[in-house]
Every structure is written in C-alpha cells, then in structure tokens.
C-alpha cells in the first residue's frame, strides 16, 4: 500500500526538518567546546582526550531532552502554521467542488491576501467563466436547433403525406411534391450549417493563425460576385463599394470569412432598391479594422442590440423565412467574441447600419 502524504504533512515536515537540523547544530557547539576544553595546568594536547565527566554527561542528557522537546514543538507549530496557510486553499477547493453545471455563475473571487492564492482564484474564475459560456452556448444551440428545425421537418412530412394520400396523384404532382421536399431539405441544410457556425463561433478559437483581413473580405466579394477588387459593382440593384487595405490579424480565417459573409449578406438583403453597401478594411494603430455600411430601412437605436440575437427582426417579431434564418448577426457577434474583437453597430439616421469590427493586429511574416 502506497503511503500518501498530504500537503499539510509535507509542509509540516518541511518546517520541522530545518528546525531540527539547526537545533542539532546549535546544541553541538557547546558540547564540543566542553569536550575539547583543557583544564588549567594540563599541558596542551592532553586535555582533548579526557573522558567525559559528570558535567558533560548531564549536558548531553539535557541537550537531548531539549532537542526532543524542540522537535515536538516544531512539529506542532509546523502543523498549525501549515493548516493556517492552507485554509484558503481548502476553501477554494470546497467552493470549486460545489460549482456544477447549474451554478456556474458562482465565482471564487479575489483572496483577501494578494499573492499566489489570488492568482489561482483568478485562474479558476476564468475557467468557470469559459465553462459557463460553453454551457450557455450549448443550451442556446439545442434550443434554437430544436425550434427552428421543427417547422421545415413538419412541412416536409406534410408535403409527402399529402402526395401519398392523393388517389389521383400524377407523375407531375408527385414530381412537384418531390421538388418541394428538396427545397425544404435545402433550407434545413442551410439552417444546420448556420447553427453549426454559430456554435463554433461561441466555442472560441483554440489555435489562431495569422492572416490578412483584406484577403478574406476580397475573397468573400469575389465569391458572391458583388463588385470588383477595390472598386465599385452592383448586386441586385444595390451599389457595392469596396476598399481593401492590408489589415493583418490572427485567428480562424474560416470563421472570420463567415463573419464577413454574413455582414455582406445582411447588408445586401436588408437594403432598398438603388441602395449602397460599402466594405472597407484597414490597419490602424489599434488593430485590423473592418467596416460594413449599408443603406436600408430605418432602425431605431434601441433595437440595434436586439438584432444581434438569434432569429430576431425589427418590430419585436421573429424573422421570416424569406428574409433568411435570422442568424447572420448572431454569428457575427459570436465570431467577433471568439477572436477578442470589438463589435460596434450604429443605426444610420437616414436608414441602414454602420457595423465596425476591430480585430487585434499582428504582423504577418
């Protein structure tokens, strides 16, 4: 059976050990001096080998008893001091054990005595904060997925059931039902992809890599064929103006590409005929800067924050299917948060939004 030494026992021995050694050395000095002393009138060299007398024996006995008492006292004091020193650690251990998935909002808080214990408490609080965010992300993902997937699944089942129950069904009617089912399946696939992107953005970025924000934004526009590089184009009657300045940063380029794509799609979808979308990337002293401005309907300033919640639209209603899944700006916020970026959205008095994302800047070798 392996002997397990608690931290308190180890600290006690650590305190008592040096105390014992120093006590032995301290008591050995007078003993050695007594044994090596030379009586008066004895030639030098003869007194060092004299046998110990009664005084020497008594001194040795007293020293041994005193040393034993000092060892016992040092162990007791070491045990008390170690317990006192480890009391905050035991408190943090008990509190951390009590924290579970239902009360991750609790925190250890700073210790009253600054030092290593305060740093440990801060580290554990950061860990609990990340766990709380992960659990919240999981709950939101499950709730959103279960609610939003129920409608297209029900619609698909209804279309197929109606087609199968029709006794006069023809090839054309069955083909039309299959086409409707395929369209609903594509909508489900798009929704699942958006939900997975949202969940991935909320989980954060573990291993970032350097990239240029301008390259990502340029690729998004070229993929959507909405304007040229550093120029002007049109998309469904909306003027698209792009200015791509080098903007080095670090993170997950695929998540950032999703952020840019959702900003561009949102700016194009919620616009007006003959409107305008402007995309700008630039490097500032604060970091890599992305700006997306668009014209569109007037957004009340108190409604801007709510638009970044999943499945929301203006007027306090849930988003319509024709207007998209309602996850675009929620994905933007999640990806920005995962990269430590600052997200700012302002409503334009004449209509539309100005959205700015500031990523931490880096040097790309």
mmCIF file of C-alpha atoms in Angstrom:
data_model
loop_
_atom_site.group_PDB
_atom_site.id
_atom_site.type_symbol
_atom_site.label_atom_id
_atom_site.label_comp_id
_atom_site.label_asym_id
_atom_site.label_seq_id
_atom_site.Cartn_x
_atom_site.Cartn_y
_atom_site.Cartn_z
ATOM 1 C CA UNK A 1 0.000 0.000 0.000
ATOM 2 C CA UNK A 2 1.415 3.355 -1.048
ATOM 3 C CA UNK A 3 1.731 5.927 1.731
ATOM 4 C CA UNK A 4 0.031 9.180 0.766
ATOM 5 C CA UNK A 5 1.431 12.367 2.235
ATOM 6 C CA UNK A 6 -0.967 15.272 2.418
ATOM 7 C CA UNK A 7 0.273 18.734 1.561
ATOM 8 C CA UNK A 8 -0.153 19.762 5.191
ATOM 9 C CA UNK A 9 2.039 16.863 6.357
ATOM 10 C CA UNK A 10 4.688 17.690 3.778
ATOM 11 C CA UNK A 11 4.738 21.344 4.825
ATOM 12 C CA UNK A 12 4.951 20.327 8.495
ATOM 13 C CA UNK A 13 7.978 18.156 7.815
ATOM 14 C CA UNK A 14 9.430 20.926 5.679
ATOM 15 C CA UNK A 15 9.143 23.306 8.620
ATOM 16 C CA UNK A 16 10.318 20.820 11.289
ATOM 17 C CA UNK A 17 13.240 19.390 9.293
ATOM 18 C CA UNK A 18 15.387 22.547 9.038
ATOM 19 C CA UNK A 19 14.438 23.428 12.626
ATOM 20 C CA UNK A 20 15.722 20.032 13.812
ATOM 21 C CA UNK A 21 18.972 20.354 11.873
ATOM 22 C CA UNK A 22 19.594 23.885 13.131
ATOM 23 C CA UNK A 23 18.814 22.746 16.708
ATOM 24 C CA UNK A 24 21.289 19.871 16.484
ATOM 25 C CA UNK A 25 23.986 22.175 15.166
ATOM 26 C CA UNK A 26 23.222 24.798 17.798
ATOM 27 C CA UNK A 27 23.409 22.325 20.700
ATOM 28 C CA UNK A 28 26.506 20.614 19.322
ATOM 29 C CA UNK A 29 28.618 23.762 19.658
ATOM 30 C CA UNK A 30 28.699 23.960 23.499
ATOM 31 C CA UNK A 31 29.006 20.175 23.768
ATOM 32 C CA UNK A 32 32.041 20.093 21.509
ATOM 33 C CA UNK A 33 33.542 23.046 23.318
ATOM 34 C CA UNK A 34 33.089 21.264 26.649
ATOM 35 C CA UNK A 35 34.624 18.025 25.401
ATOM 36 C CA UNK A 36 37.632 19.824 23.895
ATOM 37 C CA UNK A 37 38.364 22.169 26.819
ATOM 38 C CA UNK A 38 41.765 21.837 28.581
ATOM 39 C CA UNK A 39 41.925 22.008 32.405
ATOM 40 C CA UNK A 40 44.260 24.581 33.961
ATOM 41 C CA UNK A 41 47.784 23.253 34.478
ATOM 42 C CA UNK A 42 47.427 20.396 31.946
ATOM 43 C CA UNK A 43 49.907 20.523 29.067
ATOM 44 C CA UNK A 44 48.383 21.170 25.636
ATOM 45 C CA UNK A 45 47.412 18.058 23.702
ATOM 46 C CA UNK A 46 46.488 16.022 26.799
ATOM 47 C CA UNK A 47 43.085 17.584 27.659
ATOM 48 C CA UNK A 48 41.360 16.769 24.384
ATOM 49 C CA UNK A 49 41.256 13.045 25.082
ATOM 50 C CA UNK A 50 39.898 13.244 28.607
ATOM 51 C CA UNK A 51 36.834 11.077 29.201
ATOM 52 C CA UNK A 52 33.572 12.885 29.698
ATOM 53 C CA UNK A 53 32.862 13.782 33.258
ATOM 54 C CA UNK A 54 29.576 14.059 35.135
ATOM 55 C CA UNK A 55 29.010 17.613 33.885
ATOM 56 C CA UNK A 56 29.471 16.535 30.295
ATOM 57 C CA UNK A 57 27.083 13.599 30.653
ATOM 58 C CA UNK A 58 24.499 15.834 32.270
ATOM 59 C CA UNK A 59 24.897 18.374 29.482
ATOM 60 C CA UNK A 60 24.379 15.681 26.878
ATOM 61 C CA UNK A 61 21.234 14.433 28.627
ATOM 62 C CA UNK A 62 19.773 17.904 28.971
ATOM 63 C CA UNK A 63 20.616 18.704 25.359
ATOM 64 C CA UNK A 64 18.961 15.501 24.117
ATOM 65 C CA UNK A 65 15.827 16.208 26.119
ATOM 66 C CA UNK A 66 15.759 19.822 24.960
ATOM 67 C CA UNK A 67 16.283 18.758 21.359
ATOM 68 C CA UNK A 68 13.433 16.232 21.575
ATOM 69 C CA UNK A 69 11.162 18.865 23.064
ATOM 70 C CA UNK A 70 12.122 21.326 20.339
ATOM 71 C CA UNK A 71 11.356 18.735 17.669
ATOM 72 C CA UNK A 72 7.912 18.074 19.153
ATOM 73 C CA UNK A 73 7.199 21.782 19.450
ATOM 74 C CA UNK A 74 8.421 22.431 15.904
ATOM 75 C CA UNK A 75 6.151 19.685 14.549
ATOM 76 C CA UNK A 76 3.143 21.064 16.412
ATOM 77 C CA UNK A 77 3.869 24.622 15.317
ATOM 78 C CA UNK A 78 4.553 23.472 11.757
ATOM 79 C CA UNK A 79 1.229 21.607 11.706
ATOM 80 C CA UNK A 80 -0.656 24.674 12.949
ATOM 81 C CA UNK A 81 1.126 27.070 10.598
ATOM 82 C CA UNK A 82 0.590 24.758 7.612
ATOM 83 C CA UNK A 83 -3.104 24.451 8.451
ATOM 84 C CA UNK A 84 -3.427 28.187 8.724
ATOM 85 C CA UNK A 85 -1.562 28.684 5.463
ATOM 86 C CA UNK A 86 -3.629 26.084 3.578
ATOM 87 C CA UNK A 87 -7.017 27.243 4.884
ATOM 88 C CA UNK A 88 -7.707 29.465 1.810
ATOM 89 C CA UNK A 89 -6.783 26.576 -0.465
ATOM 90 C CA UNK A 90 -9.241 24.268 1.301
ATOM 91 C CA UNK A 91 -11.927 26.945 0.996
ATOM 92 C CA UNK A 92 -11.293 27.324 -2.737
ATOM 93 C CA UNK A 93 -11.326 23.536 -3.174
ATOM 94 C CA UNK A 94 -14.675 23.229 -1.381
ATOM 95 C CA UNK A 95 -16.199 26.073 -3.398
ATOM 96 C CA UNK A 96 -14.876 24.737 -6.700
ATOM 97 C CA UNK A 97 -16.305 21.304 -5.863
ATOM 98 C CA UNK A 98 -19.718 22.812 -5.204
ATOM 99 C CA UNK A 99 -19.782 24.578 -8.566
ATOM 100 C CA UNK A 100 -21.629 22.482 -11.130
ATOM 101 C CA UNK A 101 -23.441 22.898 -14.411
ATOM 102 C CA UNK A 102 -26.405 24.521 -12.640
ATOM 103 C CA UNK A 103 -24.486 27.213 -10.745
ATOM 104 C CA UNK A 104 -21.511 28.067 -12.939
ATOM 105 C CA UNK A 105 -22.311 31.726 -12.321
ATOM 106 C CA UNK A 106 -20.617 31.452 -8.927
ATOM 107 C CA UNK A 107 -17.062 32.725 -8.603
ATOM 108 C CA UNK A 108 -14.314 32.304 -6.056
ATOM 109 C CA UNK A 109 -13.496 35.997 -6.066
ATOM 110 C CA UNK A 110 -10.194 37.625 -5.094
ATOM 111 C CA UNK A 111 -8.496 36.465 -1.927
ATOM 112 C CA UNK A 112 -8.135 38.949 0.907
ATOM 113 C CA UNK A 113 -4.383 38.457 0.896
ATOM 114 C CA UNK A 114 -2.921 39.202 -2.549
ATOM 115 C CA UNK A 115 -0.466 36.679 -3.857
ATOM 116 C CA UNK A 116 -0.442 33.193 -5.350
ATOM 117 C CA UNK A 117 -3.857 32.301 -3.939
ATOM 118 C CA UNK A 118 -5.392 35.366 -5.600
ATOM 119 C CA UNK A 119 -3.799 34.368 -8.905
ATOM 120 C CA UNK A 120 -5.107 30.817 -8.502
ATOM 121 C CA UNK A 121 -8.605 32.088 -7.719
ATOM 122 C CA UNK A 122 -8.493 34.353 -10.774
ATOM 123 C CA UNK A 123 -7.392 31.470 -12.978
ATOM 124 C CA UNK A 124 -10.196 29.246 -11.700
ATOM 125 C CA UNK A 125 -12.741 32.035 -12.140
ATOM 126 C CA UNK A 126 -11.635 32.462 -15.754
ATOM 127 C CA UNK A 127 -12.044 28.719 -16.236
ATOM 128 C CA UNK A 128 -15.539 28.774 -14.723
ATOM 129 C CA UNK A 129 -16.444 31.732 -16.935
ATOM 130 C CA UNK A 130 -15.394 29.825 -20.047
ATOM 131 C CA UNK A 131 -17.297 26.754 -18.878
ATOM 132 C CA UNK A 132 -20.385 28.862 -18.236
ATOM 133 C CA UNK A 133 -20.131 30.348 -21.725
ATOM 134 C CA UNK A 134 -19.712 26.865 -23.215
ATOM 135 C CA UNK A 135 -22.760 25.525 -21.364
ATOM 136 C CA UNK A 136 -24.804 28.574 -22.347
ATOM 137 C CA UNK A 137 -23.717 28.132 -25.960
ATOM 138 C CA UNK A 138 -24.758 24.502 -25.865
ATOM 139 C CA UNK A 139 -28.160 25.317 -24.372
ATOM 140 C CA UNK A 140 -28.765 28.074 -26.923
ATOM 141 C CA UNK A 141 -27.709 25.800 -29.755
ATOM 142 C CA UNK A 142 -30.022 22.984 -28.676
ATOM 143 C CA UNK A 143 -32.944 25.354 -28.106
ATOM 144 C CA UNK A 144 -32.504 27.139 -31.429
ATOM 145 C CA UNK A 145 -31.955 23.937 -33.388
ATOM 146 C CA UNK A 146 -34.946 22.143 -31.868
ATOM 147 C CA UNK A 147 -37.251 25.104 -32.502
ATOM 148 C CA UNK A 148 -36.132 26.079 -35.978
ATOM 149 C CA UNK A 149 -35.760 22.561 -37.398
ATOM 150 C CA UNK A 150 -39.237 21.526 -36.301
ATOM 151 C CA UNK A 151 -41.008 23.719 -38.871
ATOM 152 C CA UNK A 152 -39.239 22.532 -42.044
ATOM 153 C CA UNK A 153 -39.388 18.900 -40.894
ATOM 154 C CA UNK A 154 -43.128 19.197 -40.310
ATOM 155 C CA UNK A 155 -43.581 20.880 -43.684
ATOM 156 C CA UNK A 156 -41.600 18.153 -45.458
ATOM 157 C CA UNK A 157 -43.662 15.412 -43.808
ATOM 158 C CA UNK A 158 -46.891 17.217 -44.709
ATOM 159 C CA UNK A 159 -45.904 17.576 -48.367
ATOM 160 C CA UNK A 160 -45.042 13.885 -48.667
ATOM 161 C CA UNK A 161 -48.134 12.734 -46.781
ATOM 162 C CA UNK A 162 -50.433 14.816 -48.991
ATOM 163 C CA UNK A 163 -48.772 13.491 -52.144
ATOM 164 C CA UNK A 164 -49.054 9.867 -50.978
ATOM 165 C CA UNK A 165 -52.658 10.250 -49.806
ATOM 166 C CA UNK A 166 -53.864 11.650 -53.139
ATOM 167 C CA UNK A 167 -55.526 8.776 -55.047
ATOM 168 C CA UNK A 168 -55.422 10.770 -58.284
ATOM 169 C CA UNK A 169 -51.743 11.664 -57.990
ATOM 170 C CA UNK A 170 -49.971 12.018 -61.302
ATOM 171 C CA UNK A 171 -46.329 11.974 -62.238
ATOM 172 C CA UNK A 172 -46.308 15.757 -62.430
ATOM 173 C CA UNK A 173 -47.909 16.199 -59.000
ATOM 174 C CA UNK A 174 -45.508 13.703 -57.428
ATOM 175 C CA UNK A 175 -42.586 15.423 -59.129
ATOM 176 C CA UNK A 176 -43.784 18.783 -57.769
ATOM 177 C CA UNK A 177 -44.050 17.282 -54.268
ATOM 178 C CA UNK A 178 -40.518 15.938 -54.554
ATOM 179 C CA UNK A 179 -39.255 19.333 -55.647
ATOM 180 C CA UNK A 180 -40.955 20.970 -52.649
ATOM 181 C CA UNK A 181 -39.403 18.381 -50.353
ATOM 182 C CA UNK A 182 -35.960 19.014 -51.868
ATOM 183 C CA UNK A 183 -36.372 22.763 -51.411
ATOM 184 C CA UNK A 184 -37.318 22.252 -47.765
ATOM 185 C CA UNK A 185 -34.325 19.934 -47.370
ATOM 186 C CA UNK A 186 -32.003 22.604 -48.756
ATOM 187 C CA UNK A 187 -33.469 25.091 -46.282
ATOM 188 C CA UNK A 188 -32.804 22.633 -43.461
ATOM 189 C CA UNK A 189 -29.236 22.111 -44.643
ATOM 190 C CA UNK A 190 -28.630 25.862 -44.768
ATOM 191 C CA UNK A 191 -30.104 26.304 -41.291
ATOM 192 C CA UNK A 192 -27.999 23.479 -39.831
ATOM 193 C CA UNK A 193 -24.863 24.978 -41.359
ATOM 194 C CA UNK A 194 -25.713 28.367 -39.859
ATOM 195 C CA UNK A 195 -26.366 26.815 -36.436
ATOM 196 C CA UNK A 196 -23.076 24.914 -36.551
ATOM 197 C CA UNK A 197 -21.237 28.100 -37.484
ATOM 198 C CA UNK A 198 -22.903 29.903 -34.590
ATOM 199 C CA UNK A 199 -21.963 27.129 -32.161
ATOM 200 C CA UNK A 200 -18.389 27.043 -33.462
ATOM 201 C CA UNK A 201 -18.050 30.793 -33.066
ATOM 202 C CA UNK A 202 -19.339 30.725 -29.494
ATOM 203 C CA UNK A 203 -16.855 27.983 -28.526
ATOM 204 C CA UNK A 204 -13.903 30.232 -29.279
ATOM 205 C CA UNK A 205 -10.615 29.858 -31.145
ATOM 206 C CA UNK A 206 -8.009 27.491 -29.680
ATOM 207 C CA UNK A 207 -5.207 27.810 -32.227
ATOM 208 C CA UNK A 208 -5.164 31.009 -34.268
ATOM 209 C CA UNK A 209 -3.068 31.673 -37.334
ATOM 210 C CA UNK A 210 -2.032 34.985 -38.896
ATOM 211 C CA UNK A 211 -3.935 36.171 -41.962
ATOM 212 C CA UNK A 212 -4.891 39.358 -43.774
ATOM 213 C CA UNK A 213 -8.450 40.541 -43.222
ATOM 214 C CA UNK A 214 -8.372 42.253 -46.622
ATOM 215 C CA UNK A 215 -7.693 38.941 -48.378
ATOM 216 C CA UNK A 216 -10.634 37.307 -46.611
ATOM 217 C CA UNK A 217 -13.025 40.167 -47.417
ATOM 218 C CA UNK A 218 -11.865 40.271 -51.037
ATOM 219 C CA UNK A 219 -12.489 36.522 -51.360
ATOM 220 C CA UNK A 220 -15.990 36.884 -49.979
ATOM 221 C CA UNK A 221 -16.894 39.554 -52.530
ATOM 222 C CA UNK A 222 -15.387 37.613 -55.407
ATOM 223 C CA UNK A 223 -17.319 34.507 -54.385
ATOM 224 C CA UNK A 224 -20.567 36.457 -54.334
ATOM 225 C CA UNK A 225 -19.638 38.443 -57.440
ATOM 226 C CA UNK A 226 -20.716 41.663 -55.775
ATOM 227 C CA UNK A 227 -18.219 44.176 -57.069
ATOM 228 C CA UNK A 228 -14.600 44.237 -58.027
ATOM 229 C CA UNK A 229 -11.420 44.498 -56.033
ATOM 230 C CA UNK A 230 -11.008 47.997 -54.605
ATOM 231 C CA UNK A 231 -13.758 49.246 -56.859
ATOM 232 C CA UNK A 232 -17.484 49.500 -57.466
ATOM 233 C CA UNK A 233 -20.019 46.940 -58.604
ATOM 234 C CA UNK A 234 -23.716 46.153 -58.362
ATOM 235 C CA UNK A 235 -25.691 43.318 -56.864
ATOM 236 C CA UNK A 236 -29.477 43.137 -57.404
ATOM 237 C CA UNK A 237 -29.648 46.879 -57.959
ATOM 238 C CA UNK A 238 -27.516 47.677 -54.888
ATOM 239 C CA UNK A 239 -24.238 49.530 -55.420
ATOM 240 C CA UNK A 240 -21.289 47.768 -53.769
ATOM 241 C CA UNK A 241 -18.190 49.856 -52.978
ATOM 242 C CA UNK A 242 -15.110 48.072 -51.670
ATOM 243 C CA UNK A 243 -11.794 49.413 -50.397
ATOM 244 C CA UNK A 244 -9.334 46.764 -49.228
ATOM 245 C CA UNK A 245 -6.336 47.975 -47.284
ATOM 246 C CA UNK A 246 -3.957 45.496 -45.712
ATOM 247 C CA UNK A 247 -5.269 44.538 -42.246
ATOM 248 C CA UNK A 248 -3.168 41.774 -40.639
ATOM 249 C CA UNK A 249 -4.656 39.902 -37.700
ATOM 250 C CA UNK A 250 -4.732 36.369 -36.277
ATOM 251 C CA UNK A 251 -7.406 33.781 -35.589
ATOM 252 C CA UNK A 252 -9.500 31.317 -37.586
ATOM 253 C CA UNK A 253 -9.757 32.551 -41.198
ATOM 254 C CA UNK A 254 -12.777 30.346 -41.907
ATOM 255 C CA UNK A 255 -14.767 31.791 -39.010
ATOM 256 C CA UNK A 256 -13.755 35.328 -39.988
ATOM 257 C CA UNK A 257 -14.812 34.572 -43.559
ATOM 258 C CA UNK A 258 -18.211 33.567 -42.183
ATOM 259 C CA UNK A 259 -18.332 36.850 -40.247
ATOM 260 C CA UNK A 260 -17.614 38.922 -43.360
ATOM 261 C CA UNK A 261 -20.021 36.887 -45.491
ATOM 262 C CA UNK A 262 -22.865 37.329 -43.033
ATOM 263 C CA UNK A 263 -22.230 41.075 -42.773
ATOM 264 C CA UNK A 264 -22.252 41.418 -46.559
ATOM 265 C CA UNK A 265 -25.335 39.217 -46.998
ATOM 266 C CA UNK A 266 -27.168 41.115 -44.265
ATOM 267 C CA UNK A 267 -26.247 44.458 -45.849
ATOM 268 C CA UNK A 268 -27.477 43.314 -49.255
ATOM 269 C CA UNK A 269 -30.632 41.572 -48.049
ATOM 270 C CA UNK A 270 -31.853 44.394 -45.820
ATOM 271 C CA UNK A 271 -31.418 47.207 -48.305
ATOM 272 C CA UNK A 272 -33.511 49.295 -50.645
ATOM 273 C CA UNK A 273 -33.594 49.488 -54.460
ATOM 274 C CA UNK A 274 -30.793 51.708 -55.627
ATOM 275 C CA UNK A 275 -29.155 51.486 -52.214
ATOM 276 C CA UNK A 276 -25.471 51.178 -51.382
ATOM 277 C CA UNK A 277 -23.142 48.828 -49.471
ATOM 278 C CA UNK A 278 -19.613 49.859 -48.521
ATOM 279 C CA UNK A 279 -16.933 47.409 -47.336
ATOM 280 C CA UNK A 280 -13.621 48.769 -46.031
ATOM 281 C CA UNK A 281 -10.629 47.039 -44.430
ATOM 282 C CA UNK A 282 -7.694 48.933 -42.978
ATOM 283 C CA UNK A 283 -4.914 48.617 -40.426
ATOM 284 C CA UNK A 284 -4.914 51.154 -37.615
ATOM 285 C CA UNK A 285 -2.764 51.544 -34.530
ATOM 286 C CA UNK A 286 -5.483 49.705 -32.599
ATOM 287 C CA UNK A 287 -5.628 46.661 -34.899
ATOM 288 C CA UNK A 288 -7.264 45.328 -38.071
ATOM 289 C CA UNK A 289 -10.407 47.256 -38.896
ATOM 290 C CA UNK A 290 -13.435 46.052 -40.894
ATOM 291 C CA UNK A 291 -16.323 48.386 -41.720
ATOM 292 C CA UNK A 292 -19.568 47.451 -43.485
ATOM 293 C CA UNK A 293 -22.054 50.261 -44.144
ATOM 294 C CA UNK A 294 -25.385 49.897 -45.895
ATOM 295 C CA UNK A 295 -28.491 51.826 -46.670
ATOM 296 C CA UNK A 296 -31.854 50.317 -45.831
ATOM 297 C CA UNK A 297 -34.879 50.716 -43.585
ATOM 298 C CA UNK A 298 -34.604 52.976 -40.553
ATOM 299 C CA UNK A 299 -33.561 51.032 -37.463
ATOM 300 C CA UNK A 300 -34.493 52.523 -34.077
ATOM 301 C CA UNK A 301 -31.312 52.892 -31.982
ATOM 302 C CA UNK A 302 -32.829 50.878 -29.130
ATOM 303 C CA UNK A 303 -33.426 47.951 -31.500
ATOM 304 C CA UNK A 304 -29.847 47.582 -32.749
ATOM 305 C CA UNK A 305 -28.696 45.393 -29.861
ATOM 306 C CA UNK A 306 -31.640 43.018 -30.244
ATOM 307 C CA UNK A 307 -30.845 42.421 -33.916
ATOM 308 C CA UNK A 308 -27.729 40.524 -32.825
ATOM 309 C CA UNK A 309 -29.868 37.935 -31.034
ATOM 310 C CA UNK A 310 -30.777 34.743 -32.959
ATOM 311 C CA UNK A 311 -34.000 34.715 -35.004
ATOM 312 C CA UNK A 312 -34.937 38.354 -34.448
ATOM 313 C CA UNK A 313 -36.100 41.121 -36.761
ATOM 314 C CA UNK A 314 -37.396 44.663 -36.436
ATOM 315 C CA UNK A 315 -40.717 45.127 -34.696
ATOM 316 C CA UNK A 316 -40.140 42.515 -31.978
ATOM 317 C CA UNK A 317 -41.095 39.584 -34.229
ATOM 318 C CA UNK A 318 -39.173 36.504 -35.220
ATOM 319 C CA UNK A 319 -37.514 36.599 -38.610
ATOM 320 C CA UNK A 320 -39.422 35.429 -41.671
ATOM 321 C CA UNK A 321 -38.091 32.548 -43.720
ATOM 322 C CA UNK A 322 -37.999 34.716 -46.829
ATOM 323 C CA UNK A 323 -35.713 37.133 -45.038
ATOM 324 C CA UNK A 324 -33.201 34.456 -44.074
ATOM 325 C CA UNK A 325 -32.623 32.400 -40.953
ATOM 326 C CA UNK A 326 -32.029 35.320 -38.632
ATOM 327 C CA UNK A 327 -28.633 34.009 -37.536
ATOM 328 C CA UNK A 328 -26.341 36.297 -39.554
ATOM 329 C CA UNK A 329 -25.668 38.993 -36.982
ATOM 330 C CA UNK A 330 -25.680 36.435 -34.156
ATOM 331 C CA UNK A 331 -22.871 34.606 -35.966
ATOM 332 C CA UNK A 332 -21.050 37.920 -36.419
ATOM 333 C CA UNK A 333 -21.180 38.609 -32.677
ATOM 334 C CA UNK A 334 -20.094 35.065 -31.780
ATOM 335 C CA UNK A 335 -17.119 35.085 -34.157
ATOM 336 C CA UNK A 336 -16.056 38.566 -33.032
ATOM 337 C CA UNK A 337 -16.202 37.495 -29.400
ATOM 338 C CA UNK A 338 -14.192 34.348 -30.120
ATOM 339 C CA UNK A 339 -11.397 36.472 -31.614
ATOM 340 C CA UNK A 340 -11.412 39.112 -28.894
ATOM 341 C CA UNK A 341 -12.617 41.676 -31.432
ATOM 342 C CA UNK A 342 -14.630 44.786 -30.617
ATOM 343 C CA UNK A 343 -18.008 44.917 -32.391
ATOM 344 C CA UNK A 344 -19.763 48.261 -32.809
ATOM 345 C CA UNK A 345 -23.092 48.792 -34.575
ATOM 346 C CA UNK A 346 -24.806 52.132 -35.125
ATOM 347 C CA UNK A 347 -28.117 52.926 -36.751
ATOM 348 C CA UNK A 348 -27.912 55.473 -39.582
ATOM 349 C CA UNK A 349 -30.437 58.327 -39.270
ATOM 350 C CA UNK A 350 -31.310 58.007 -42.978
ATOM 351 C CA UNK A 351 -31.668 54.198 -42.708
ATOM 352 C CA UNK A 352 -29.360 51.202 -42.565
ATOM 353 C CA UNK A 353 -26.496 50.260 -40.273
ATOM 354 C CA UNK A 354 -22.821 51.042 -39.787
ATOM 355 C CA UNK A 355 -21.056 47.968 -38.375
ATOM 356 C CA UNK A 356 -17.393 48.056 -37.378
ATOM 357 C CA UNK A 357 -15.268 45.134 -36.182
ATOM 358 C CA UNK A 358 -11.836 45.796 -34.692
ATOM 359 C CA UNK A 359 -9.573 42.735 -34.557
ATOM 360 C CA UNK A 360 -6.289 42.623 -32.640
ATOM 361 C CA UNK A 361 -3.499 43.499 -35.049
ATOM 362 C CA UNK A 362 -0.421 41.354 -35.715
ATOM 363 C CA UNK A 363 2.496 41.303 -38.101
ATOM 364 C CA UNK A 364 2.306 38.776 -40.888
ATOM 365 C CA UNK A 365 5.793 37.460 -41.759
#
